[in-house]
Amino acid sequence: MRPAASAHTHPGRSFQDPAATAGFQAVMRSAIEHKREAQLQVPWAQLRAQAHRLKAEAIGDLDRLLVHFEREFSARGGTVLWAPSARDAVEHVLAICRRHGVSTLVKGKSMISEEIDLNDALQASGIEAVETDLGEFIIALACDQPSHITAPALHLSRGDIGELFARKLGIPYSDDPHVLMTAARDRLRETLLRAQAGLTGVNFAVADTGTIVVVENEGNGGLSATLPPVHISLMGIEKIIARLADLPVFLQLLARAATGQKLTSYTHHFLGPEEGRKAYCVVIDAGRSEVLADPKTRESLYCIRCGACLNVCPVYRRAGGAAYRSVYAGPIGSVITAQLSGHRHGAELPFVSTLCGACQEECPVNIDLPHQLVHMRSRLAPDARDGRKGKAIGAAAFLMQGRMTYALASALVRVALRLAPACRPLLPFLSGWTRERALPALPKQSFKAWWKSRERERPR
Ligand code: SF4
C-alpha cells in the first residue's frame, strides 16, 4: 500500500483556477442546509456563547491545564511527550516507532500529523503509514492534497474515485459508493490487523480526567487506536478543555456545525492504555505559543476544526481547498497557516478574503475571523510589500496621507478609469482584473464632489 501523501509536497491550484464544480457546490449547499436544521434542535446561540467562554477560559489557563492533563493521563499509565516544534513531534513519533519495532502504522484522521509533515518522515524511515479515514485514504492513493477540514476528498467525484481505485487497487471500475467503500474497507481491515501502532488526532483533551476524546463517523479512529498494541495521539496544545462537564457543549456544536448531525457516530474516550498496551500523547506547540502571545490572534486557538467557515466562504467555495496550499484551508486556514508555519508559508492567505463576515456568523465558537484576518494582514504587511499588491497599498497609503496628494490622486484615478477600457490591450496587467469581471461604470461625480453639492443644496 502506498504511504500517505504530504499536503506540503503537492502544488495546489491557484486562486485564479475555479475549482468549484457543480458537485462541490452541491455538497457545500447540503452541508449548510443540514446544519441549519440541526441548529434548530438546540439553543444554538446559548451553546455558542458558552463554548466561546469555555474556550477562552481554557486557553487563558493553558499552562496549568496542560500540566494537570499530563498528571492525570500519566496516572492512568499513559506517557505525555512535549514537542515545542514540529520537528520535535516528528522525532517523538519516530522514537516510539523504533522502541516498539513498528514497521506499519495506521492513522486515524489527524490534521496535525499533516501539519508537521509526519508522513514524509515516516516514509524516509522506512515505516509504512496508512491512512484509514476514507477521505484521507483516497487522497493518499491519489497523491493529492486534502481540500476540506472534515471532508478531505470533497473535490473528487465518485467517478474519479472509481477510476482511482481501479488503477491503484486493481478492482473493476465502479462508481457505486457501496462497492468503493467495501473495497477500501477490505484493504484497510487487513492493514489494521497487522499494524504495530496506531496514530490518531485529538479533538479534546480533558484536563480534569486526563481523557483523550476523538470523534469520528467511520469507526476507523477507534480501530486505529485500539487494534494495534501502541496508540499514539497527536494534539496541539489548544485542544485542552478544563472539565469533562464542558465536553457536551462542544460535542453538540461540533457535530452540528460540521455535518449537521446531532452527534458524530463515534465519540471515543481514551483513558490510558489497557494492560500490556502502550499509550503516548504528543503535545505539540509548533508556533501556537506565539499565537497565544498575541491577544489579537489568540481566539484562533478556540477553533474546534468543524469546517463550517469553509462551507460559507465565497473564496473557498469558488477556489476549493487546494488553492490554499495548506493543510488548513478557508478562513481559519488563512488566519493560522502563516502563524503555525512561522511566516515561511501562507503570508498571502489573509489577503484572500472578501471580509464578508459569513465565517464568523457560522463559527460555532464565534471566533472573530474577519478581524483576525485584518490583523494578520497588518502583521504580514512587511512581507506583502515585496509583492505588486503590497507596493500598490504602500503607494495608496502615501497618497492618502496628505489632502493635496489625495485630491490629485483622486482626479488622476478618475482620468485613468475613463481611459482604462481603451488602454486595456496596451496594459496587459489590467487583464488580470478585467478577465474575471467588468470594470464598473464611472459615476458622473466623485463621492467628494457629490457630498459637497449635497451639503450646498441641503436646507439649513
Ligand atoms: S474557525 Fe470556527 S467555523 Fe472555522 S473550523 Fe474553526 S470552529 Fe469551525
Tab-separated table of C-alpha atoms and ligand atoms in Angstrom:
chain	number	residue	atom	x	y	z
A	1	MET	CA	0.000	0.000	0.000
A	2	ARG	CA	1.096	3.482	-0.866
A	3	PRO	CA	2.174	5.707	2.010
A	4	ALA	CA	0.098	8.741	2.815
A	5	ALA	CA	0.829	11.867	0.803
A	6	SER	CA	2.097	15.034	2.400
A	7	ALA	CA	-0.030	18.111	1.915
A	8	HIS	CA	3.076	20.211	1.548
A	9	THR	CA	4.639	18.287	-1.282
A	10	HIS	CA	1.981	18.731	-3.922
A	11	PRO	CA	1.490	22.044	-5.664
A	12	GLY	CA	-2.101	23.199	-5.266
A	13	ARG	CA	-4.278	25.066	-7.660
A	14	SER	CA	-4.107	28.828	-7.634
A	15	PHE	CA	-6.961	31.097	-6.626
A	16	GLN	CA	-7.367	32.021	-10.292
A	17	ASP	CA	-8.365	28.466	-11.187
A	18	PRO	CA	-12.011	27.983	-10.294
A	19	ALA	CA	-12.353	24.538	-8.759
A	20	ALA	CA	-15.948	24.762	-7.759
A	21	THR	CA	-17.646	22.034	-9.761
A	22	ALA	CA	-21.401	21.634	-9.581
A	23	GLY	CA	-20.864	18.612	-7.309
A	24	PHE	CA	-18.621	20.599	-4.988
A	25	GLN	CA	-21.192	23.397	-4.754
A	26	ALA	CA	-23.999	20.916	-4.116
A	27	VAL	CA	-22.119	19.364	-1.181
A	28	MET	CA	-21.481	22.817	0.277
A	29	ARG	CA	-25.161	23.742	-0.009
A	30	SER	CA	-26.277	20.466	1.513
A	31	ALA	CA	-23.859	20.869	4.450
A	32	ILE	CA	-25.255	24.320	5.177
A	33	GLU	CA	-28.883	23.139	4.932
A	34	HIS	CA	-28.277	20.173	7.249
A	35	LYS	CA	-26.539	22.450	9.696
A	36	ARG	CA	-29.476	24.877	9.749
A	37	GLU	CA	-31.901	22.049	10.563
A	38	ALA	CA	-29.618	20.665	13.257
A	39	GLN	CA	-29.161	24.079	14.857
A	40	LEU	CA	-32.909	24.438	15.393
A	41	GLN	CA	-32.891	21.405	17.702
A	42	VAL	CA	-30.751	23.080	20.380
A	43	PRO	CA	-30.378	26.538	21.944
A	44	TRP	CA	-27.661	27.298	19.395
A	45	ALA	CA	-26.862	30.890	20.386
A	46	GLN	CA	-26.607	29.939	24.047
A	47	LEU	CA	-24.358	26.934	23.368
A	48	ARG	CA	-22.189	29.036	21.068
A	49	ALA	CA	-21.687	31.731	23.697
A	50	GLN	CA	-20.941	29.057	26.301
A	51	ALA	CA	-18.377	27.381	24.043
A	52	HIS	CA	-16.639	30.693	23.391
A	53	ARG	CA	-16.457	31.375	27.118
A	54	LEU	CA	-15.192	27.864	27.935
A	55	LYS	CA	-12.513	28.029	25.249
A	56	ALA	CA	-11.429	31.485	26.418
A	57	GLU	CA	-11.150	30.114	29.938
A	58	ALA	CA	-9.163	27.037	28.852
A	59	ILE	CA	-6.793	28.915	26.546
A	60	GLY	CA	-6.274	31.554	29.234
A	61	ASP	CA	-5.293	28.843	31.718
A	62	LEU	CA	-3.394	26.673	29.250
A	63	ASP	CA	-0.141	26.211	31.197
A	64	ARG	CA	-1.900	24.916	34.305
A	65	LEU	CA	-4.412	22.760	32.426
A	66	LEU	CA	-1.766	21.069	30.277
A	67	VAL	CA	0.235	20.087	33.349
A	68	HIS	CA	-2.944	18.829	35.006
A	69	PHE	CA	-3.755	16.791	31.905
A	70	GLU	CA	-0.259	15.289	31.908
A	71	ARG	CA	-0.606	14.303	35.562
A	72	GLU	CA	-3.972	12.592	35.031
A	73	PHE	CA	-3.002	10.874	31.770
A	74	SER	CA	0.252	9.602	33.299
A	75	ALA	CA	-1.571	8.369	36.406
A	76	ARG	CA	-3.581	6.071	34.123
A	77	GLY	CA	-0.439	4.595	32.599
A	78	GLY	CA	-0.053	6.837	29.552
A	79	THR	CA	3.022	8.852	28.611
A	80	VAL	CA	2.913	12.523	27.665
A	81	LEU	CA	5.701	13.830	25.427
A	82	TRP	CA	6.183	17.554	24.905
A	83	ALA	CA	7.056	18.846	21.450
A	84	PRO	CA	7.961	22.547	21.269
A	85	SER	CA	8.427	22.295	17.486
A	86	ALA	CA	7.085	20.249	14.601
A	87	ARG	CA	10.499	18.591	14.308
A	88	ASP	CA	10.377	17.536	17.989
A	89	ALA	CA	6.956	15.988	17.425
A	90	VAL	CA	8.206	14.016	14.431
A	91	GLU	CA	11.243	12.843	16.437
A	92	HIS	CA	8.996	11.644	19.267
A	93	VAL	CA	6.869	9.575	16.884
A	94	LEU	CA	9.918	8.097	15.175
A	95	ALA	CA	11.476	7.248	18.550
A	96	ILE	CA	8.266	5.485	19.666
A	97	CYS	CA	8.211	3.529	16.402
A	98	ARG	CA	11.848	2.486	16.866
A	99	ARG	CA	11.256	1.496	20.511
A	100	HIS	CA	8.330	-0.769	19.614
A	101	GLY	CA	9.678	-2.105	16.317
A	102	VAL	CA	6.917	-0.513	14.268
A	103	SER	CA	7.090	-1.141	10.542
A	104	THR	CA	3.426	-0.388	9.779
A	105	LEU	CA	1.493	2.429	11.406
A	106	VAL	CA	-2.198	3.052	10.796
A	107	LYS	CA	-3.503	6.572	11.026
A	108	GLY	CA	-6.924	7.815	12.038
A	109	LYS	CA	-7.639	11.304	10.775
A	110	SER	CA	-5.048	13.714	12.164
A	111	MET	CA	-4.602	17.125	10.608
A	112	ILE	CA	-1.720	17.954	12.870
A	113	SER	CA	0.219	14.974	11.510
A	114	GLU	CA	-0.076	16.598	8.090
A	115	GLU	CA	0.855	19.981	9.520
A	116	ILE	CA	4.153	18.579	10.827
A	117	ASP	CA	4.856	16.550	7.661
A	118	LEU	CA	4.903	13.308	9.592
A	119	ASN	CA	4.172	11.092	6.596
A	120	ASP	CA	7.333	12.152	4.782
A	121	ALA	CA	9.441	11.440	7.873
A	122	LEU	CA	7.858	8.023	8.391
A	123	GLN	CA	8.386	7.140	4.767
A	124	ALA	CA	12.024	8.266	4.943
A	125	SER	CA	12.482	5.987	7.958
A	126	GLY	CA	11.037	3.007	6.118
A	127	ILE	CA	7.792	2.953	8.087
A	128	GLU	CA	4.620	2.261	6.169
A	129	ALA	CA	1.984	4.835	7.177
A	130	VAL	CA	-1.545	4.068	6.044
A	131	GLU	CA	-4.459	6.490	6.277
A	132	THR	CA	-7.611	4.730	7.477
A	133	ASP	CA	-10.061	7.621	7.208
A	134	LEU	CA	-11.819	7.016	3.878
A	135	GLY	CA	-11.298	10.556	2.591
A	136	GLU	CA	-7.636	10.593	3.630
A	137	PHE	CA	-7.167	7.090	2.173
A	138	ILE	CA	-8.465	8.344	-1.183
A	139	ILE	CA	-6.267	11.442	-1.033
A	140	ALA	CA	-3.207	9.345	-0.199
A	141	LEU	CA	-3.911	6.945	-3.076
A	142	ALA	CA	-4.288	9.900	-5.441
A	143	CYS	CA	-1.151	11.618	-4.045
A	144	ASP	CA	-3.431	14.633	-3.823
A	145	GLN	CA	-3.990	17.327	-1.262
A	146	PRO	CA	-6.946	17.425	1.189
A	147	SER	CA	-9.446	20.052	0.183
A	148	HIS	CA	-11.608	20.356	3.300
A	149	ILE	CA	-11.030	20.051	7.039
A	150	THR	CA	-13.697	17.402	7.571
A	151	ALA	CA	-14.101	16.070	4.013
A	152	PRO	CA	-10.635	15.794	2.511
A	153	ALA	CA	-11.717	14.235	-0.809
A	154	LEU	CA	-14.628	16.594	-1.363
A	155	HIS	CA	-13.295	17.764	-4.717
A	156	LEU	CA	-13.350	14.247	-6.225
A	157	SER	CA	-16.481	12.751	-7.767
A	158	ARG	CA	-17.390	9.093	-7.249
A	159	GLY	CA	-16.386	8.555	-10.889
A	160	ASP	CA	-12.924	9.981	-10.106
A	161	ILE	CA	-12.663	7.678	-7.114
A	162	GLY	CA	-13.837	4.676	-9.153
A	163	GLU	CA	-11.092	5.291	-11.710
A	164	LEU	CA	-8.535	5.795	-8.943
A	165	PHE	CA	-9.468	2.546	-7.199
A	166	ALA	CA	-9.418	0.641	-10.491
A	167	ARG	CA	-5.920	1.962	-11.192
A	168	LYS	CA	-4.415	1.705	-7.720
A	169	LEU	CA	-6.297	-1.164	-6.063
A	170	GLY	CA	-6.743	-3.246	-9.196
A	171	ILE	CA	-10.523	-3.655	-8.816
A	172	PRO	CA	-13.022	-3.405	-11.703
A	173	TYR	CA	-14.235	0.171	-12.291
A	174	SER	CA	-17.372	1.139	-10.403
A	175	ASP	CA	-18.788	4.446	-9.263
A	176	ASP	CA	-21.134	2.770	-6.770
A	177	PRO	CA	-20.249	4.227	-3.335
A	178	HIS	CA	-21.052	0.929	-1.622
A	179	VAL	CA	-18.663	-1.012	-3.890
A	180	LEU	CA	-15.932	1.598	-3.439
A	181	MET	CA	-16.356	1.713	0.317
A	182	THR	CA	-16.251	-2.087	0.561
A	183	ALA	CA	-13.010	-2.185	-1.459
A	184	ALA	CA	-11.417	0.402	0.805
A	185	ARG	CA	-12.642	-1.362	3.933
A	186	ASP	CA	-11.284	-4.752	2.844
A	187	ARG	CA	-7.875	-3.215	2.185
A	188	LEU	CA	-7.824	-1.228	5.410
A	189	ARG	CA	-9.000	-4.024	7.709
A	190	GLU	CA	-6.112	-6.184	6.608
A	191	THR	CA	-3.665	-3.344	7.346
A	192	LEU	CA	-5.309	-2.531	10.679
A	193	LEU	CA	-4.820	-6.118	11.806
A	194	ARG	CA	-1.115	-6.243	11.027
A	195	ALA	CA	-0.081	-2.723	12.142
A	196	GLN	CA	2.106	-2.467	15.224
A	197	ALA	CA	0.978	1.071	16.087
A	198	GLY	CA	-1.995	3.348	15.520
A	199	LEU	CA	-1.939	7.123	15.448
A	200	THR	CA	-4.914	9.432	15.878
A	201	GLY	CA	-5.550	13.119	16.307
A	202	VAL	CA	-7.291	14.515	19.388
A	203	ASN	CA	-10.490	16.524	19.306
A	204	PHE	CA	-10.472	17.377	23.001
A	205	ALA	CA	-8.047	16.651	25.842
A	206	VAL	CA	-9.855	16.852	29.170
A	207	ALA	CA	-7.616	18.231	31.891
A	208	ASP	CA	-9.506	17.122	35.000
A	209	THR	CA	-9.727	13.462	33.950
A	210	GLY	CA	-6.761	13.065	31.591
A	211	THR	CA	-9.150	11.835	28.885
A	212	ILE	CA	-8.396	11.985	25.183
A	213	VAL	CA	-11.585	12.436	23.170
A	214	VAL	CA	-11.720	11.508	19.482
A	215	VAL	CA	-14.896	11.973	17.458
A	216	GLU	CA	-15.423	10.364	14.082
A	217	ASN	CA	-18.014	8.764	11.811
A	218	GLU	CA	-16.316	5.758	10.257
A	219	GLY	CA	-15.034	3.714	13.190
A	220	ASN	CA	-11.501	3.831	11.783
A	221	GLY	CA	-10.261	6.116	14.555
A	222	GLY	CA	-11.376	3.655	17.219
A	223	LEU	CA	-9.849	0.710	15.363
A	224	SER	CA	-6.558	2.571	14.796
A	225	ALA	CA	-6.359	3.380	18.483
A	226	THR	CA	-7.325	0.003	19.876
A	227	LEU	CA	-6.295	-2.781	17.478
A	228	PRO	CA	-2.510	-2.207	17.395
A	229	PRO	CA	-0.680	-2.584	20.722
A	230	VAL	CA	0.629	1.004	20.654
A	231	HIS	CA	-1.570	4.091	20.419
A	232	ILE	CA	-0.012	7.476	19.658
A	233	SER	CA	-2.201	10.581	19.987
A	234	LEU	CA	-1.041	13.839	18.447
A	235	MET	CA	-2.540	17.041	19.797
A	236	GLY	CA	-1.935	20.755	19.529
A	237	ILE	CA	-1.795	22.493	22.891
A	238	GLU	CA	-5.078	24.256	22.121
A	239	LYS	CA	-7.112	21.023	22.284
A	240	ILE	CA	-7.318	21.206	26.054
A	241	ILE	CA	-10.612	21.765	27.842
A	242	ALA	CA	-10.831	22.155	31.590
A	243	ARG	CA	-13.535	19.696	32.643
A	244	LEU	CA	-15.340	16.619	31.394
A	245	ALA	CA	-18.569	18.501	32.191
A	246	ASP	CA	-17.693	21.009	29.435
A	247	LEU	CA	-17.488	18.332	26.771
A	248	PRO	CA	-21.218	18.041	25.860
A	249	VAL	CA	-21.295	21.698	24.859
A	250	PHE	CA	-18.540	21.149	22.293
A	251	LEU	CA	-19.837	17.786	21.095
A	252	GLN	CA	-23.247	19.235	20.305
A	253	LEU	CA	-21.760	22.157	18.435
A	254	LEU	CA	-19.053	20.255	16.578
A	255	ALA	CA	-21.285	17.618	15.020
A	256	ARG	CA	-23.999	20.096	14.055
A	257	ALA	CA	-21.580	22.635	12.592
A	258	ALA	CA	-19.512	20.055	10.725
A	259	THR	CA	-22.084	17.731	9.191
A	260	GLY	CA	-25.487	18.664	10.581
A	261	GLN	CA	-25.559	15.530	12.761
A	262	LYS	CA	-26.837	15.583	16.331
A	263	LEU	CA	-23.723	13.703	17.349
A	264	THR	CA	-20.973	12.048	15.385
A	265	SER	CA	-21.335	8.264	15.065
A	266	TYR	CA	-18.465	7.555	17.465
A	267	THR	CA	-17.183	9.556	20.437
A	268	HIS	CA	-14.188	7.734	21.917
A	269	HIS	CA	-12.919	8.460	25.418
A	270	PHE	CA	-9.383	7.109	25.768
A	271	LEU	CA	-8.478	6.850	29.422
A	272	GLY	CA	-4.985	5.399	29.207
A	273	PRO	CA	-3.762	2.004	27.985
A	274	GLU	CA	-5.119	-1.401	28.927
A	275	GLU	CA	-2.705	-3.900	30.445
A	276	GLY	CA	0.106	-4.876	28.084
A	277	ARG	CA	-0.529	-1.936	25.783
A	278	LYS	CA	1.097	1.475	25.425
A	279	ALA	CA	-0.451	4.921	25.020
A	280	TYR	CA	1.508	8.047	24.166
A	281	CYS	CA	0.233	11.570	23.790
A	282	VAL	CA	2.495	14.003	21.946
A	283	VAL	CA	1.550	17.562	22.910
A	284	ILE	CA	2.658	19.934	20.163
A	285	ASP	CA	3.291	23.653	20.273
A	286	ALA	CA	4.782	24.367	16.808
A	287	GLY	CA	4.008	28.082	16.800
A	288	ARG	CA	0.882	28.004	18.964
A	289	SER	CA	2.577	29.802	21.875
A	290	GLU	CA	3.212	32.732	19.563
A	291	VAL	CA	-0.439	32.757	18.586
A	292	LEU	CA	-1.312	32.708	22.278
A	293	ALA	CA	1.058	35.582	22.996
A	294	ASP	CA	-0.701	37.893	20.533
A	295	PRO	CA	-4.020	38.910	22.141
A	296	LYS	CA	-5.402	39.715	18.705
A	297	THR	CA	-4.869	36.226	17.296
A	298	ARG	CA	-5.450	34.194	20.449
A	299	GLU	CA	-9.065	33.479	19.515
A	300	SER	CA	-7.937	31.392	16.566
A	301	LEU	CA	-6.863	28.788	19.148
A	302	TYR	CA	-10.536	28.318	20.065
A	303	CYS	CA	-11.126	26.532	16.744
A	304	ILE	CA	-12.667	23.058	17.010
A	305	ARG	CA	-11.975	22.293	13.315
A	306	CYS	CA	-15.568	21.825	12.259
A	307	GLY	CA	-15.047	23.257	8.768
A	308	ALA	CA	-18.252	25.340	8.836
A	309	CYS	CA	-16.424	28.568	7.973
A	310	LEU	CA	-15.140	26.938	4.779
A	311	ASN	CA	-18.626	25.945	3.651
A	312	VAL	CA	-19.862	29.542	3.593
A	313	CYS	CA	-16.697	31.318	2.454
A	314	PRO	CA	-17.199	32.739	-1.072
A	315	VAL	CA	-13.482	32.443	-1.831
A	316	TYR	CA	-13.205	28.831	-0.668
A	317	ARG	CA	-16.407	27.883	-2.474
A	318	ARG	CA	-15.042	29.194	-5.735
A	319	ALA	CA	-11.390	28.217	-5.485
A	320	GLY	CA	-11.603	24.963	-3.491
A	321	GLY	CA	-9.200	23.859	-0.792
A	322	ALA	CA	-6.165	23.071	-2.941
A	323	ALA	CA	-5.668	26.751	-3.807
A	324	TYR	CA	-4.682	27.467	-0.189
A	325	ARG	CA	-1.709	25.068	-0.403
A	326	SER	CA	-2.122	24.469	3.286
A	327	VAL	CA	-3.396	21.658	5.473
A	328	TYR	CA	-5.861	24.235	6.788
A	329	ALA	CA	-7.951	25.853	4.047
A	330	GLY	CA	-10.670	28.501	4.171
A	331	PRO	CA	-10.926	31.419	6.572
A	332	ILE	CA	-9.426	29.625	9.576
A	333	GLY	CA	-6.585	28.342	7.384
A	334	SER	CA	-5.933	31.881	6.180
A	335	VAL	CA	-5.579	33.008	9.790
A	336	ILE	CA	-3.457	30.198	11.193
A	337	THR	CA	-1.310	28.876	8.341
A	338	ALA	CA	1.287	31.642	8.422
A	339	GLN	CA	1.324	31.623	12.218
A	340	LEU	CA	1.837	27.911	12.596
A	341	SER	CA	4.488	27.764	9.936
A	342	GLY	CA	6.364	30.782	11.251
A	343	HIS	CA	5.586	33.099	8.304
A	344	ARG	CA	7.528	30.889	5.908
A	345	HIS	CA	4.360	29.881	4.153
A	346	GLY	CA	0.886	31.299	3.689
A	347	ALA	CA	1.708	35.004	4.069
A	348	GLU	CA	-0.634	35.747	1.178
A	349	LEU	CA	-3.607	33.859	2.629
A	350	PRO	CA	-5.029	36.567	4.948
A	351	PHE	CA	-5.397	38.718	1.830
A	352	VAL	CA	-7.515	36.057	0.130
A	353	SER	CA	-10.782	37.037	1.733
A	354	THR	CA	-13.670	39.341	0.962
A	355	LEU	CA	-14.077	40.040	4.717
A	356	CYS	CA	-17.814	39.465	4.262
A	357	GLY	CA	-18.115	38.077	7.803
A	358	ALA	CA	-20.042	34.902	6.890
A	359	CYS	CA	-17.315	32.795	8.514
A	360	GLN	CA	-17.817	34.333	11.940
A	361	GLU	CA	-21.586	34.016	11.679
A	362	GLU	CA	-21.216	30.276	11.035
A	363	CYS	CA	-18.480	29.570	13.540
A	364	PRO	CA	-19.832	27.502	16.445
A	365	VAL	CA	-17.327	29.084	18.834
A	366	ASN	CA	-17.918	32.581	17.470
A	367	ILE	CA	-14.320	33.286	16.506
A	368	ASP	CA	-13.945	36.794	15.144
A	369	LEU	CA	-12.303	35.590	11.939
A	370	PRO	CA	-12.723	38.818	9.926
A	371	HIS	CA	-10.786	40.877	12.472
A	372	GLN	CA	-8.165	38.151	12.780
A	373	LEU	CA	-7.711	38.277	9.008
A	374	VAL	CA	-7.328	42.048	9.054
A	375	HIS	CA	-4.859	41.813	11.922
A	376	MET	CA	-2.828	39.175	10.096
A	377	ARG	CA	-2.760	41.403	7.025
A	378	SER	CA	-1.161	44.185	9.057
A	379	ARG	CA	1.242	41.745	10.731
A	380	LEU	CA	2.308	40.317	7.417
A	381	ALA	CA	2.406	43.649	5.597
A	382	PRO	CA	6.234	43.804	5.550
A	383	ASP	CA	6.239	40.503	3.624
A	384	ALA	CA	3.358	41.609	1.431
A	385	ARG	CA	5.122	44.855	0.498
A	386	ASP	CA	7.526	42.842	-1.594
A	387	GLY	CA	4.695	41.933	-3.941
A	388	ARG	CA	2.908	44.090	-6.505
A	389	LYS	CA	-0.182	44.376	-4.352
A	390	GLY	CA	1.934	45.449	-1.362
A	391	LYS	CA	3.609	48.175	-3.403
A	392	ALA	CA	0.229	49.426	-4.583
A	393	ILE	CA	-1.017	49.541	-0.977
A	394	GLY	CA	2.149	51.405	0.063
A	395	ALA	CA	1.634	53.969	-2.737
A	396	ALA	CA	-2.040	54.378	-1.771
A	397	ALA	CA	-1.040	54.935	1.876
A	398	PHE	CA	1.422	57.646	0.811
A	399	LEU	CA	-1.138	59.427	-1.379
A	400	MET	CA	-3.815	59.341	1.293
A	401	GLN	CA	-1.606	60.943	3.906
A	402	GLY	CA	-1.901	64.494	2.504
A	403	ARG	CA	-5.016	66.412	1.440
A	404	MET	CA	-3.424	67.742	-1.733
A	405	THR	CA	-1.887	64.426	-2.783
A	406	TYR	CA	-5.214	62.707	-2.137
A	407	ALA	CA	-7.150	65.246	-4.256
A	408	LEU	CA	-4.600	64.983	-7.065
A	409	ALA	CA	-4.580	61.173	-6.945
A	410	SER	CA	-8.412	61.041	-6.993
A	411	ALA	CA	-8.502	63.249	-10.091
A	412	LEU	CA	-5.859	61.126	-11.814
A	413	VAL	CA	-7.650	57.874	-10.940
A	414	ARG	CA	-10.858	59.224	-12.499
A	415	VAL	CA	-8.995	60.041	-15.701
A	416	ALA	CA	-7.262	56.642	-15.652
A	417	LEU	CA	-10.576	54.834	-15.139
A	418	ARG	CA	-12.073	56.643	-18.133
A	419	LEU	CA	-9.113	55.608	-20.270
A	420	ALA	CA	-8.772	52.089	-18.872
A	421	PRO	CA	-11.141	50.226	-21.260
A	422	ALA	CA	-9.419	51.769	-24.298
A	423	CYS	CA	-5.916	51.115	-22.901
A	424	ARG	CA	-6.567	47.534	-21.893
A	425	PRO	CA	-4.789	45.907	-24.831
A	426	LEU	CA	-1.742	48.091	-24.108
A	427	LEU	CA	-1.653	47.328	-20.386
A	428	PRO	CA	-1.558	43.554	-20.004
A	429	PHE	CA	-1.549	43.730	-16.193
A	430	LEU	CA	-5.102	45.125	-16.328
A	431	SER	CA	-6.374	41.928	-17.879
A	432	GLY	CA	-5.709	40.085	-14.616
A	433	TRP	CA	-8.508	42.145	-13.113
A	434	THR	CA	-10.849	42.533	-16.069
A	435	ARG	CA	-10.677	38.914	-17.252
A	436	GLU	CA	-12.927	37.887	-14.381
A	437	ARG	CA	-15.111	40.993	-14.047
A	438	ALA	CA	-16.223	44.102	-15.911
A	439	LEU	CA	-14.974	47.482	-14.752
A	440	PRO	CA	-17.868	49.328	-13.108
A	441	ALA	CA	-19.257	52.345	-14.923
A	442	LEU	CA	-17.663	55.513	-13.603
A	443	PRO	CA	-20.156	57.756	-11.738
A	444	LYS	CA	-20.575	61.260	-13.120
A	445	GLN	CA	-19.231	62.838	-9.945
A	446	SER	CA	-16.679	61.708	-7.404
A	447	PHE	CA	-18.075	60.978	-3.936
A	448	LYS	CA	-16.372	64.098	-2.613
A	449	ALA	CA	-17.919	66.311	-5.280
A	450	TRP	CA	-21.312	64.696	-4.714
A	451	TRP	CA	-21.056	65.266	-0.963
A	452	LYS	CA	-20.099	68.913	-1.404
A	453	SER	CA	-23.007	69.605	-3.737
A	454	ARG	CA	-25.365	67.770	-1.378
A	455	GLU	CA	-24.187	69.894	1.525
A	456	ARG	CA	-24.663	73.061	-0.534
A	457	GLU	CA	-28.212	72.117	-1.511
A	458	ARG	CA	-29.297	70.896	1.926
A	459	PRO	CA	-31.846	73.239	3.550
A	460	ARG	CA	-30.335	74.958	6.610
B	1	SF4	S1	-12.936	28.746	12.820
B	1	SF4	FE1	-14.913	28.173	13.659
B	1	SF4	S2	-16.135	27.567	11.858
B	1	SF4	FE2	-13.967	27.561	11.203
B	1	SF4	S3	-13.283	25.449	11.506
B	1	SF4	FE3	-12.783	26.580	13.384
B	1	SF4	S4	-14.547	26.264	14.759
B	1	SF4	FE4	-15.206	25.692	12.697
